[in-house]
C-alpha cells in the first residue's frame, strides 16, 4: 500500500471523527435549570425531577445543568424545603439554554400553625395532643364532591362520627363525646340544649381552614369534652388592591335524575388598600331532590332534599401600626329545607321511609339563621414582649325542628325551635420569659359568656323555659422548653357559671293541661377547676411522641332535664355538670416518602350524658360513670411526584357502669362504628389532578331487641358500609379552573349509620345515591 493511500485513509478517518464530534456537539442540548425564590434569590438544594426521575439538586447558585439531548417534551418538578412544589410542562422545541423556575413560600407551613390549641399561633409539632388541620386546598378538593360540611369533616377527621345525610349532626360526636364548634373562636354549640346543628353552621365556601383539637380541653371551657372544631374564615393574603373568586356549579343524580338538579354560586372579593385589608363574599347552594341508589325519593324528615344553604361573610382589618390592629367580622348563615315531598313511614329493618308528593303543614325545617359578629383588637408589643388579644362577640342562632302531627312529649301536633343568643368577651395575653435558662411563655386571660337559650313551639307553647347563663372563667397555660426539643405544657381554668331559670310549667302531655307541673325557678351554680398537662419531644421527625392529660367541662343539656322535671323545685333535679378526664399518648412520624400519626386515648367521667330510651319515645340522660377509649391511625406516602396514597383508621368504644358493678355499652348516639378511609391522588402534570376516595364504616351490634323484636331508640344493629367518591380538577390557566366530582361513585343502595342504630320506623331512610357535581371557578 502506498504512502498516499495510507494518508488518504487517515484523512478520511480524521474527517469522519471531526464530523461526528461536530454533529454530536450541535445536536446535544444542555439546559441550565435555575431555581429562585420570590425575591429572585437562588435556592440551594432544590431537587429537580424530570418525568418522575430525580436529576439532582441545585448548587449554591441555584442551578443544575441537565442534558436534554435524549429527552422530549417532559414534566419538570422542583421540590425545595420551605417552598411550594412547582410542576411545569416543558416543550422541547421552545427550550433555550436556561430555564428559570420561581418558587413561592410553602403555604403548607401555614397549615402547620395552629391557633386553636393554645389561643396563639404555634407549630403543630409543639402541641401535646392530637390535631387535624384541613387546609383550604383539601377543602376545595372535597367540595368538588359535596358541599355538606358535616360530610366533608367526617371524610377527613379520624374520630369524628359519620355524617347523617340530614340537616342535623345528631350522633356526630368526637371520640364518643360532645364537641365544641367555633367560628373564628365564636362558640356555635348550644350546650344548655343541644340542637345538633352546630357543625352545619357555616358554608364551606367561607372557610379558609379547619382546626380540630381532639380530646377534652379546658382552654375553651363549656362543651368541649370531646374536643374542638374551629372554622377559620377566609382572609385577604395578597398585596393586590382588588381580586376575587367566582364559583358556579351544578349537581344531579346521573342514575335517576328526575327532580335532582341543584346548583351552587359563590362570589368573594378580597384586597388591600394602604393599612386596610378586607374580605367579603356570599354563596347560595341549592340541593335538588335526593334519591337512593334504586331511585326512591328519600324520606324527608330533617332531610337535605330541596335545601337552600346561604352564607354571607365580611371581614375587615385595620393595621394601626406594625404591632397592633383592629378587626371586625360578620358571618350570616341559613340552611332551610323547602320540602316538595313529605315522608311516608316505613318499617324498621325491612321497608324504608320514602318521600311522596305532599305539603308539609309546618314551617321549613333547618337553621333559619345563625348570625355571628365580632370586634377584636391585637397588640404584639406590650410589656415584656407580651401580646394582647381582646375579642367581643355576639351570636344569634335559631334551629327549627320538623313539624309532627302527634307529639310524644306534648299533647297534639306541633313544631319546636331552639333559640340561643350569646354575648362574650375574651381577654387573652401571652408573655414570654426565661426561667433557669429555659425558654418559657405563659398564656393567660379570662372568658366572659352570657348564653340565653330556650325551646318553644311555633304555636306559642313553652317546651323549655329560658335558661340565662353567665360564665366567668379565668385561665392560665404555661409552656416550658425543659431541654432542647422537650416541651412541657400545663394549665388551669376555673369555671364559675350560674344559670338562672324563672318559674315555669312543664308542657302538658294531655288535654286540659294534663301532666303539666309547676316548677319554682331559681339559680343553678356550676363551679369547678380544670387542669391539663402534656409533654412533647420533637427533635426527630422520624418519631415525634407526646403524652397528655386534660380535663373538660360541660353542662349536661340542662334543657332536657328541665322539660322532663318531675319535681317542683330546681334543687331537686339532677343538674350536676360533666367533668371528663382525657388521657392520651401519641406520635407523628415522617421519613423518606412516608408520614404517619397514631394515638391511643382513654376518657372517663363520674357522670355521664348518654341519652337512653325510657319508653314512649322519650330520651333521658343516663348519669352513670362512663369510660370511653379508642385509637386513631393515619398514613400517607408520596410514591412519586405524580402519585400520593394514604388513609386512616379510627376505633372508639364506651361503656357506662352502674352502682351494682354492671356495665352497658353506650348507644349509637354516642359511639360510632369503626371508620376507615383511603385515598389516591394522581397528578400527571401541572394542570390536571384526580382524587379517588374510599370511605368505610364498620359494624356495631351490642344490644338485644325486646320480646316484640323491637330495638330501643339508639340501640339498633349497624352493618358495614363501603362508598367511593372521585373528583378531578383541570386548571386551564391562573384564572380558570374546572372540576367534576362524583359522590357514591357506584350508586350504592344503603342505609346510613343513623338510620340503622335509631331503630325507628320514621328514621329508617336510605342514603343518597350517585351525585355528580360540575364546577367552574374563575380567579381574578
XYZ file of C-alpha atoms in Angstrom:
780
model
C 0.000 0.000 0.000
C 1.413 3.339 -0.998
C 2.082 6.225 1.304
C -0.537 8.310 -0.466
C -3.170 5.624 0.123
C -2.372 5.487 3.861
C -2.552 9.250 4.005
C -5.930 9.245 2.263
C -7.355 6.668 4.685
C -6.044 8.602 7.680
C -7.517 11.821 6.332
C -10.919 10.151 5.775
C -10.990 8.751 9.330
C -9.978 12.085 10.828
C -12.642 13.869 8.798
C -15.286 11.343 9.929
C -14.265 11.802 13.578
C -14.431 15.614 13.287
C -17.824 15.359 11.565
C -19.145 13.038 14.265
C -17.831 15.293 17.023
C -19.322 18.356 15.358
C -22.689 16.636 14.789
C -22.860 15.367 18.376
C -21.969 18.777 19.750
C -24.541 20.511 17.615
C -27.309 18.026 18.477
C -26.682 17.829 22.230
C -28.804 20.140 24.357
C -27.792 21.135 27.867
C -30.287 23.198 29.839
C -29.375 25.088 32.995
C -32.353 24.988 35.358
C -32.136 27.915 37.773
C -34.362 27.996 40.875
C -35.127 31.294 42.659
C -37.459 32.454 45.399
C -39.940 35.338 45.184
C -37.071 37.778 45.853
C -35.065 36.316 42.936
C -32.515 34.830 45.332
C -31.036 31.451 44.448
C -32.379 28.364 46.228
C -29.682 25.841 47.018
C -30.547 22.148 47.373
C -33.752 22.190 45.334
C -34.336 18.744 43.852
C -35.192 18.507 40.153
C -37.338 15.704 38.732
C -37.889 15.007 35.016
C -40.848 12.719 34.308
C -40.592 11.453 37.872
C -36.840 10.702 37.757
C -34.535 12.675 40.031
C -31.820 14.559 38.127
C -30.023 16.018 41.146
C -30.094 19.125 43.316
C -29.246 22.769 42.626
C -25.893 24.239 43.647
C -25.291 27.368 45.732
C -26.124 29.478 42.672
C -29.483 27.729 42.439
C -28.561 25.963 39.209
C -28.466 22.416 37.849
C -27.371 21.533 34.313
C -29.491 18.846 32.651
C -28.694 17.043 29.401
C -31.925 17.276 27.396
C -30.447 15.556 24.302
C -32.433 12.343 24.643
C -35.449 13.950 26.298
C -38.522 15.264 24.552
C -41.448 17.191 25.927
C -41.435 16.449 29.662
C -42.893 17.168 33.084
C -40.452 19.038 35.327
C -40.956 19.078 39.091
C -38.982 21.257 41.517
C -39.072 20.457 45.250
C -37.379 22.540 47.959
C -37.766 22.723 51.725
C -39.951 25.636 52.792
C -41.406 26.236 49.318
C -44.383 25.077 47.310
C -43.703 22.357 44.760
C -43.621 23.670 41.203
C -44.599 21.400 38.316
C -44.132 22.545 34.711
C -44.839 21.043 31.315
C -41.707 21.691 29.200
C -41.927 21.741 25.385
C -38.520 20.824 23.989
C -38.839 22.899 20.851
C -39.318 26.005 22.992
C -36.336 25.381 25.287
C -33.372 27.721 25.408
C -30.058 27.225 27.193
C -31.582 28.124 30.554
C -34.894 27.667 32.340
C -35.767 29.814 35.374
C -38.222 28.427 37.928
C -39.608 30.626 40.701
C -40.866 29.070 43.934
C -43.364 30.539 46.390
C -43.048 30.116 50.166
C -44.719 26.903 51.237
C -48.349 27.549 52.148
C -48.292 24.270 53.988
C -46.136 25.962 56.613
C -49.265 27.938 57.483
C -51.152 24.661 57.791
C -48.611 23.567 60.388
C -49.515 26.564 62.542
C -52.388 26.049 64.971
C -54.176 28.858 66.792
C -56.988 26.942 68.493
C -54.995 24.640 70.751
C -53.310 27.346 72.807
C -55.014 30.604 71.765
C -51.863 31.711 69.986
C -50.048 30.732 66.824
C -47.867 27.686 67.478
C -46.450 24.886 65.380
C -48.342 21.617 65.397
C -45.120 19.819 66.366
C -45.124 21.573 69.772
C -48.684 20.624 70.785
C -49.045 17.588 73.089
C -52.375 16.426 71.695
C -53.954 15.080 68.516
C -54.658 17.772 65.942
C -56.182 17.574 62.458
C -55.736 20.523 60.113
C -57.870 20.764 56.963
C -56.305 23.237 54.555
C -58.179 25.318 52.013
C -56.682 23.198 49.248
C -58.008 19.985 50.822
C -61.360 21.662 51.493
C -61.660 22.586 47.815
C -60.929 19.004 46.765
C -63.737 17.749 48.980
C -66.101 20.481 47.737
C -65.751 19.026 44.256
C -67.664 16.041 45.668
C -70.037 17.632 48.213
C -70.708 20.985 49.849
C -72.147 19.440 53.023
C -69.623 20.477 55.687
C -70.585 17.660 58.084
C -69.817 15.105 55.353
C -66.523 16.811 54.471
C -65.369 16.721 58.099
C -66.469 13.114 58.557
C -64.408 12.154 55.490
C -61.269 13.930 56.733
C -61.273 13.789 60.562
C -60.486 10.449 62.225
C -62.539 10.050 65.390
C -65.466 12.183 64.194
C -68.760 10.331 63.857
C -70.241 9.602 60.449
C -72.309 12.244 58.682
C -76.062 11.748 58.950
C -77.167 12.942 55.477
C -79.598 15.166 57.383
C -79.863 18.787 58.401
C -78.704 17.979 61.921
C -75.421 16.486 63.134
C -77.110 14.310 65.774
C -74.733 11.489 66.858
C -71.729 13.138 65.153
C -69.624 13.096 68.298
C -65.837 13.421 68.514
C -64.231 10.394 70.148
C -67.585 9.472 71.655
C -68.027 12.798 73.462
C -69.822 16.077 72.648
C -67.698 18.677 70.910
C -67.496 22.464 70.824
C -67.809 24.153 67.422
C -66.318 27.625 66.907
C -66.234 30.116 64.035
C -63.087 32.220 64.444
C -63.321 31.457 68.161
C -67.047 32.302 68.478
C -68.951 29.374 70.063
C -71.690 27.853 67.891
C -72.710 24.965 70.127
C -75.727 25.244 72.429
C -74.716 23.163 75.468
C -77.758 24.216 77.507
C -79.915 22.444 74.912
C -78.144 20.710 72.065
C -79.839 21.422 68.757
C -77.265 19.310 66.871
C -76.857 21.966 64.169
C -73.525 23.433 65.221
C -71.381 21.529 62.711
C -73.606 22.790 59.879
C -73.330 26.432 60.977
C -71.300 27.881 58.086
C -70.893 27.261 54.381
C -67.594 25.666 53.283
C -67.262 28.483 50.703
C -66.426 30.843 53.590
C -63.829 28.592 55.233
C -60.091 29.054 54.821
C -59.086 26.138 57.044
C -60.397 23.980 59.860
C -58.541 23.211 63.087
C -59.698 20.153 65.027
C -58.340 19.598 68.544
C -59.268 16.135 69.816
C -59.918 15.124 73.391
C -61.120 17.154 76.365
C -59.681 20.646 76.512
C -60.001 23.129 79.343
C -58.838 26.213 77.498
C -62.177 26.932 75.788
C -64.499 25.726 78.529
C -68.112 24.618 78.370
C -68.984 21.886 75.867
C -65.548 20.703 74.769
C -65.440 17.288 76.478
C -64.736 15.567 73.154
C -62.698 18.304 71.519
C -62.997 21.432 69.384
C -63.740 22.200 65.748
C -62.753 25.768 64.849
C -63.705 27.110 61.428
C -61.188 29.766 60.344
C -62.834 32.065 57.807
C -61.218 33.395 54.653
C -58.912 36.405 54.930
C -57.047 38.521 52.441
C -53.494 37.264 51.958
C -52.214 39.091 48.914
C -50.942 42.607 48.247
C -53.270 43.463 45.357
C -55.920 46.090 45.981
C -58.756 44.118 44.441
C -59.272 40.499 43.491
C -61.812 37.779 43.805
C -63.137 34.321 43.013
C -66.319 33.323 41.206
C -67.671 29.784 41.539
C -70.550 28.345 39.514
C -71.686 24.753 39.695
C -74.467 22.255 39.304
C -75.283 18.855 40.787
C -77.624 15.995 39.870
C -78.146 12.252 40.166
C -76.951 10.734 36.860
C -78.659 7.393 37.504
C -82.091 8.745 38.496
C -82.117 12.407 37.526
C -85.769 13.442 37.839
C -86.021 16.430 40.184
C -82.420 16.099 41.415
C -80.912 19.146 39.690
C -79.189 21.537 42.088
C -76.841 24.473 41.761
C -74.237 26.499 43.628
C -72.930 30.002 43.145
C -70.327 31.839 45.183
C -68.672 35.225 44.830
C -65.888 36.589 47.013
C -63.701 39.700 46.893
C -60.509 40.487 48.779
C -57.834 43.124 48.718
C -55.533 45.525 50.499
C -55.546 49.300 50.459
C -52.868 51.049 52.499
C -53.464 49.821 56.073
C -56.798 48.183 55.289
C -57.368 44.503 54.470
C -60.787 43.228 53.521
C -62.505 40.008 52.501
C -66.212 39.700 51.637
C -68.291 37.039 49.994
C -71.642 35.376 49.553
C -72.774 31.928 48.477
C -76.012 30.172 47.598
C -76.172 26.399 47.433
C -79.339 24.522 46.458
C -79.750 20.754 46.771
C -82.175 19.132 44.404
C -84.278 16.135 45.322
C -82.253 13.302 46.835
C -82.827 9.774 45.593
C -81.417 6.463 46.803
C -79.349 4.072 44.732
C -82.515 2.372 43.455
C -84.145 5.707 42.581
C -86.552 6.093 45.511
C -87.173 9.574 46.886
C -85.535 9.729 50.313
C -87.555 10.266 53.470
C -87.969 13.971 54.099
C -87.727 14.209 57.908
C -84.932 16.710 58.526
C -83.511 15.745 55.148
C -81.309 17.618 52.697
C -83.643 17.442 49.694
C -84.619 20.847 48.283
C -82.344 22.523 50.815
C -81.237 26.138 50.379
C -77.926 26.939 52.069
C -76.977 30.628 52.165
C -73.926 32.366 53.589
C -72.720 35.959 53.780
C -69.403 36.956 55.324
C -67.335 40.105 55.656
C -64.065 40.791 57.424
C -62.041 43.981 57.593
C -58.756 44.645 59.382
C -57.000 47.939 60.004
C -53.281 47.850 60.843
C -52.762 50.654 63.353
C -49.013 50.084 63.148
C -46.631 47.156 62.704
C -47.614 45.707 66.085
C -51.323 46.393 66.531
C -54.540 46.078 64.587
C -58.303 46.051 64.927
C -60.639 43.628 63.172
C -64.380 43.453 62.529
C -66.110 40.308 61.313
C -69.602 39.114 60.371
C -70.882 35.766 59.139
C -74.540 35.048 58.466
C -75.783 31.569 57.600
C -79.084 29.824 56.973
C -79.983 26.320 55.841
C -83.661 25.537 55.279
C -85.457 22.655 53.613
C -88.202 23.803 51.228
C -89.670 20.323 51.006
C -91.754 19.388 47.966
C -92.399 15.934 49.388
C -93.462 14.506 52.732
C -92.391 11.306 54.423
C -94.292 8.045 54.107
C -93.333 5.921 57.102
C -91.597 2.616 56.529
C -90.854 -0.408 58.696
C -87.528 -0.540 60.512
C -85.363 -3.351 59.182
C -87.494 -4.180 56.163
C -89.044 -1.176 54.389
C -87.545 2.330 54.119
C -89.331 5.576 54.830
C -89.668 7.336 51.469
C -90.775 10.696 50.143
C -94.164 11.115 48.477
C -95.774 14.193 46.971
C -97.396 16.380 49.579
C -97.195 19.613 51.542
C -95.573 19.969 54.939
C -98.035 21.878 57.165
C -95.295 23.369 59.327
C -92.548 25.885 58.763
C -89.394 24.977 56.834
C -87.037 22.923 58.982
C -83.355 23.587 59.472
C -81.431 26.661 60.594
C -83.447 29.828 59.869
C -80.491 31.996 60.850
C -77.097 31.975 62.518
C -75.561 35.441 62.920
C -72.004 35.939 64.180
C -70.437 39.339 64.844
C -67.042 40.059 66.316
C -64.817 43.067 67.069
C -61.205 42.429 68.019
C -58.023 44.263 68.965
C -54.482 42.854 68.896
C -51.177 44.269 70.104
C -47.948 42.288 69.997
C -45.660 44.883 71.600
C -46.707 45.286 75.214
C -44.762 44.897 78.468
C -42.030 42.220 78.458
C -42.821 41.459 74.824
C -46.373 40.427 75.665
C -49.133 40.009 73.110
C -52.720 41.046 73.829
C -55.867 39.884 72.034
C -59.255 41.263 73.062
C -62.396 39.967 71.381
C -66.035 40.908 71.852
C -68.566 38.748 70.017
C -72.289 38.141 69.594
C -74.091 35.087 68.263
C -77.798 34.750 67.484
C -78.970 31.294 66.437
C -82.264 29.554 65.682
C -82.897 25.886 64.942
C -86.261 24.709 63.578
C -87.216 21.066 64.066
C -89.681 19.231 61.844
C -93.432 19.546 62.305
C -95.050 16.444 63.830
C -98.737 15.606 63.677
C -98.629 13.910 67.060
C -96.025 14.811 69.630
C -94.596 12.242 72.021
C -93.543 14.825 74.612
C -96.562 17.141 74.375
C -100.227 16.991 73.544
C -101.293 17.263 69.922
C -99.331 18.395 66.868
C -96.527 20.905 66.998
C -93.151 22.140 65.833
C -90.338 23.146 68.171
C -87.442 25.532 67.714
C -84.337 26.238 69.784
C -83.370 29.872 70.240
C -79.950 30.901 71.511
C -78.361 34.312 71.975
C -74.783 34.676 73.187
C -72.573 37.617 74.103
C -68.964 37.128 75.051
C -65.711 38.868 75.869
C -62.302 37.241 75.693
C -59.139 38.836 77.008
C -56.046 36.814 76.161
C -52.389 37.654 76.870
C -49.162 35.835 76.130
C -45.893 36.726 77.861
C -42.540 35.088 77.063
C -39.829 34.751 79.692
C -36.815 32.645 80.661
C -36.625 30.655 83.906
C -33.470 28.768 84.927
C -32.232 29.115 81.386
C -35.368 27.531 79.940
C -37.344 29.494 77.311
C -40.924 29.766 78.566
C -44.189 31.552 77.994
C -47.494 31.911 79.779
C -50.871 32.411 78.119
C -53.468 33.806 80.472
C -56.744 35.680 80.484
C -60.441 35.494 81.199
C -63.582 34.485 79.306
C -66.958 36.056 79.967
C -70.017 34.494 78.357
C -73.738 35.186 78.581
C -75.827 32.439 76.942
C -79.640 32.692 76.882
C -81.288 29.582 75.410
C -84.875 28.318 75.278
C -87.048 25.968 73.238
C -90.634 26.756 72.327
C -93.296 25.635 69.881
C -94.328 27.789 66.945
C -97.867 27.886 68.377
C -96.579 29.731 71.467
C -96.298 26.903 73.993
C -93.099 26.785 76.050
C -91.231 23.485 75.902
C -88.081 24.581 77.727
C -88.027 27.874 79.674
C -85.339 30.496 79.181
C -82.036 29.483 80.717
C -79.865 32.531 81.337
C -76.248 31.529 81.943
C -73.369 33.792 82.923
C -69.993 32.095 82.882
C -66.753 33.760 84.043
C -63.646 31.653 83.571
C -60.070 32.833 84.268
C -57.307 30.589 82.925
C -53.544 30.259 82.568
C -51.443 27.984 80.369
C -47.679 27.558 80.853
C -45.255 26.332 78.202
C -41.627 25.492 79.061
C -38.844 24.179 76.810
C -37.264 21.979 79.503
C -34.408 20.978 77.234
C -33.923 21.333 73.516
C -36.991 19.878 71.781
C -38.662 18.682 75.023
C -41.764 20.824 75.529
C -43.842 20.802 78.703
C -47.294 22.366 78.875
C -49.641 22.705 81.811
C -52.621 24.851 82.608
C -55.557 25.593 84.850
C -59.034 27.022 84.240
C -61.668 27.924 86.811
C -65.264 27.599 85.633
C -67.704 29.802 87.514
C -71.127 29.602 85.880
C -74.617 30.386 87.097
C -77.814 29.519 85.243
C -80.946 31.449 86.130
C -84.364 29.911 85.404
C -87.644 31.674 86.163
C -90.763 29.891 87.434
C -92.295 27.706 84.738
C -94.786 24.944 83.990
C -93.738 21.798 82.167
C -95.582 21.242 78.913
C -98.877 19.334 79.062
C -98.937 15.770 77.732
C -102.735 15.535 77.595
C -105.870 17.651 77.222
C -106.851 20.212 79.837
C -103.200 20.762 80.841
C -102.847 17.133 81.886
C -99.368 16.188 83.127
C -98.119 19.766 83.494
C -96.458 20.599 86.807
C -95.285 23.880 88.278
C -91.558 24.248 88.917
C -90.261 27.080 91.056
C -87.365 28.872 89.418
C -84.032 29.846 90.869
C -80.318 29.718 90.079
C -78.119 26.703 89.462
C -74.417 27.192 90.227
C -71.620 25.394 88.419
C -68.112 25.737 89.827
C -65.151 23.553 89.034
C -61.399 23.763 88.436
C -59.884 22.052 85.407
C -56.271 21.017 84.806
C -54.181 19.903 81.875
C -50.573 18.822 81.360
C -48.579 17.386 78.491
C -45.126 16.614 77.127
C -43.911 16.509 73.537
C -40.449 15.621 72.229
C -39.981 16.915 68.701
C -36.279 16.628 67.961
C -36.649 13.889 65.371
C -39.171 13.950 62.540
C -38.953 10.177 62.348
C -40.529 9.900 65.802
C -42.239 12.828 67.484
C -44.096 11.471 70.560
C -46.414 13.151 73.073
C -48.334 12.295 76.227
C -51.089 14.376 77.783
C -53.782 14.689 80.433
C -56.621 17.168 80.080
C -59.991 17.816 81.669
C -63.162 19.073 80.029
C -66.356 20.636 81.365
C -69.938 20.526 80.089
C -73.360 21.390 81.411
C -75.404 18.316 80.645
C -78.170 19.602 78.344
C -79.947 21.324 81.201
C -82.954 21.984 78.991
C -83.638 18.279 78.564
C -83.653 17.871 82.360
C -85.957 20.848 82.909
C -88.552 19.802 80.350
C -88.818 16.351 81.955
C -88.944 17.698 85.512
C -90.927 15.598 87.979
C -90.089 17.735 90.992
C -91.358 21.195 91.882
C -88.027 22.879 92.666
C -84.743 23.107 90.793
C -82.628 21.867 93.687
C -84.416 18.511 93.500
C -83.290 17.953 89.900
C -80.044 16.195 88.988
C -78.258 19.039 87.198
C -74.620 18.324 88.046
C -72.136 19.080 85.214
C -69.924 16.582 83.434
C -66.173 16.729 84.035
C -64.147 14.419 81.812
C -60.567 13.238 82.249
C -58.764 12.592 78.984
C -55.520 10.562 78.912
C -53.665 10.256 75.625
C -50.386 9.043 74.169
C -49.474 9.518 70.535
C -46.859 10.323 67.923
C -46.218 11.717 64.468
C -43.546 10.456 62.103
C -42.005 11.493 58.803
C -39.249 9.692 56.939
C -38.424 9.198 53.296
C -41.699 9.259 51.353
C -43.844 8.296 54.369
C -45.695 10.133 57.129
C -47.689 8.591 59.985
C -49.651 9.628 63.060
C -51.076 7.498 65.834
C -52.739 7.939 69.208
C -54.461 5.963 71.942
C -56.800 7.655 74.425
C -58.995 6.971 77.428
C -61.762 9.356 78.532
C -63.529 8.927 81.877
C -66.232 10.823 83.759
C -68.005 10.249 87.068
C -71.256 11.415 85.499
C -72.432 10.550 82.023
C -74.712 12.058 79.404
C -75.789 9.034 77.393
C -79.336 9.545 76.072
C -81.287 6.317 76.612
C -84.773 5.277 75.585
C -87.043 5.183 78.664
C -90.135 4.251 76.662
C -92.901 6.100 74.837
C -90.357 7.810 72.615
C -88.691 9.702 75.468
C -84.909 10.043 75.691
C -83.401 10.737 79.107
C -79.819 11.323 80.198
C -78.115 8.348 81.840
C -75.996 9.916 84.587
C -73.802 6.885 85.350
C -69.963 6.882 85.281
C -68.528 6.403 81.793
C -65.330 5.158 80.224
C -64.577 5.749 76.548
C -61.412 4.563 74.821
C -60.074 4.255 71.304
C -57.206 4.741 68.895
C -56.559 6.518 65.588
C -54.000 5.929 62.837
C -53.168 7.862 59.668
C -50.624 7.147 56.937
C -49.532 8.830 53.734
C -46.871 8.033 51.116
C -45.630 10.177 48.227
C -44.753 7.425 45.769
C -43.653 9.876 43.086
C -44.338 13.471 42.074
C -47.446 12.136 40.339
C -48.774 9.618 42.896
C -49.748 10.023 46.558
C -51.658 7.453 48.605
C -52.880 7.451 52.177
C -55.597 6.536 54.613
C -56.832 6.474 58.192
C -58.478 4.185 60.728
C -60.369 5.165 63.866
C -61.866 2.978 66.579
C -63.865 4.086 69.625
C -65.866 2.204 72.240
C -67.525 3.158 75.501
C -69.489 1.810 78.449
C -71.439 3.129 81.409
C -71.084 1.494 84.841
C -73.963 1.112 87.313
C -73.924 1.013 91.115
C -74.083 -2.805 91.136
C -70.905 -3.010 89.048
C -72.650 -4.000 85.832
C -71.590 -2.287 82.609
C -73.561 -1.477 79.475
C -72.394 -0.210 76.124
C -73.101 3.388 75.191
C -75.564 3.518 72.323
C -75.203 4.733 68.749
C -75.988 8.356 69.558
C -72.578 8.500 71.232
C -70.368 5.759 69.802
C -69.703 5.411 66.082
C -68.639 2.128 64.431
C -65.000 1.761 63.336
C -64.202 4.068 60.422
C -61.558 3.728 57.711
C -60.667 5.957 54.775
C -58.207 5.727 51.897
C -57.267 7.998 49.029
C -55.201 8.056 45.857
C -54.067 11.362 44.346
C -52.811 11.352 40.761
C -51.232 14.492 39.291
C -49.862 13.726 35.817
C -48.962 17.368 35.153
C -49.390 20.872 36.477
C -52.879 21.202 35.000
C -54.698 18.002 35.900
C -55.262 16.157 39.163
C -57.508 13.226 40.066
C -58.538 12.046 43.550
C -60.189 8.733 44.419
C -61.614 8.276 47.941
C -62.780 5.149 49.775
C -64.992 5.511 52.844
C -65.712 2.564 55.111
C -67.866 2.313 58.215
C -67.797 -0.943 60.152
C -70.428 -2.844 62.053
C -71.558 -2.474 65.692
C -74.080 -4.757 67.386
C -74.200 -4.747 71.208
C -77.907 -4.669 72.041
C -80.789 -7.130 72.006
C -84.357 -6.418 70.872
C -87.271 -6.670 73.295
C -89.764 -9.515 73.413
C -91.600 -7.973 70.438
C -88.435 -7.927 68.358
C -88.046 -4.139 68.516
C -84.909 -2.223 69.409
C -84.806 0.766 71.701
C -84.047 4.146 70.210
C -80.278 4.253 69.596
C -79.647 0.529 70.041
C -80.261 -0.879 66.562
C -77.535 -3.036 64.978
C -75.263 -1.362 62.410
C -73.801 -3.175 59.410
C -70.800 -2.030 57.400
C -70.900 0.471 54.532
C -68.440 0.920 51.633
C -68.598 4.037 49.486
C -66.347 5.512 46.807
C -66.016 9.135 45.666
C -63.973 10.539 42.809
C -63.031 14.065 41.780
C -60.867 15.708 39.148
C -59.735 19.279 38.540
C -58.307 20.792 35.367
C -56.506 24.127 35.708
C -56.659 25.853 32.350
C -54.562 28.815 33.485
C -54.121 31.009 36.550
C -57.666 32.316 36.135
C -59.803 29.365 35.096
C -60.346 26.030 36.815
C -62.883 23.269 36.047
C -63.842 20.385 38.316
C -66.011 17.309 38.236
C -66.812 15.106 41.219
C -68.997 12.082 41.829
C -70.243 11.133 45.284
C -71.219 7.470 45.772
C -69.458 6.565 42.528
C -71.043 3.113 42.186
C -74.564 4.280 43.119
C -74.641 2.024 46.175
C -78.056 1.446 47.763
C -77.514 1.612 51.534
C -78.797 2.829 54.891
C -76.707 5.471 56.719
C -75.447 4.636 60.191
C -78.006 6.790 61.988
C -80.881 5.188 60.090
C -79.680 1.838 61.371
C -78.965 2.488 65.052
C -82.014 4.700 65.687
C -84.315 1.704 65.396
C -87.292 3.904 64.445
C -89.654 3.394 61.511
C -89.735 7.088 60.572
C -85.922 7.375 60.677
C -85.285 4.251 58.578
C -84.240 6.193 55.475
C -81.791 5.231 52.755
C -78.685 7.186 51.881
C -78.194 9.399 48.847
C -77.397 7.647 45.574
C -74.873 8.756 42.977
C -74.434 12.528 42.857
C -72.454 14.313 40.151
C -71.037 17.810 40.735
C -69.718 20.101 37.987
C -67.897 23.288 38.994
C -66.288 26.215 37.206
C -64.023 28.639 39.112
C -62.683 31.978 37.922
C -59.973 33.858 39.836
C -59.135 37.481 39.155
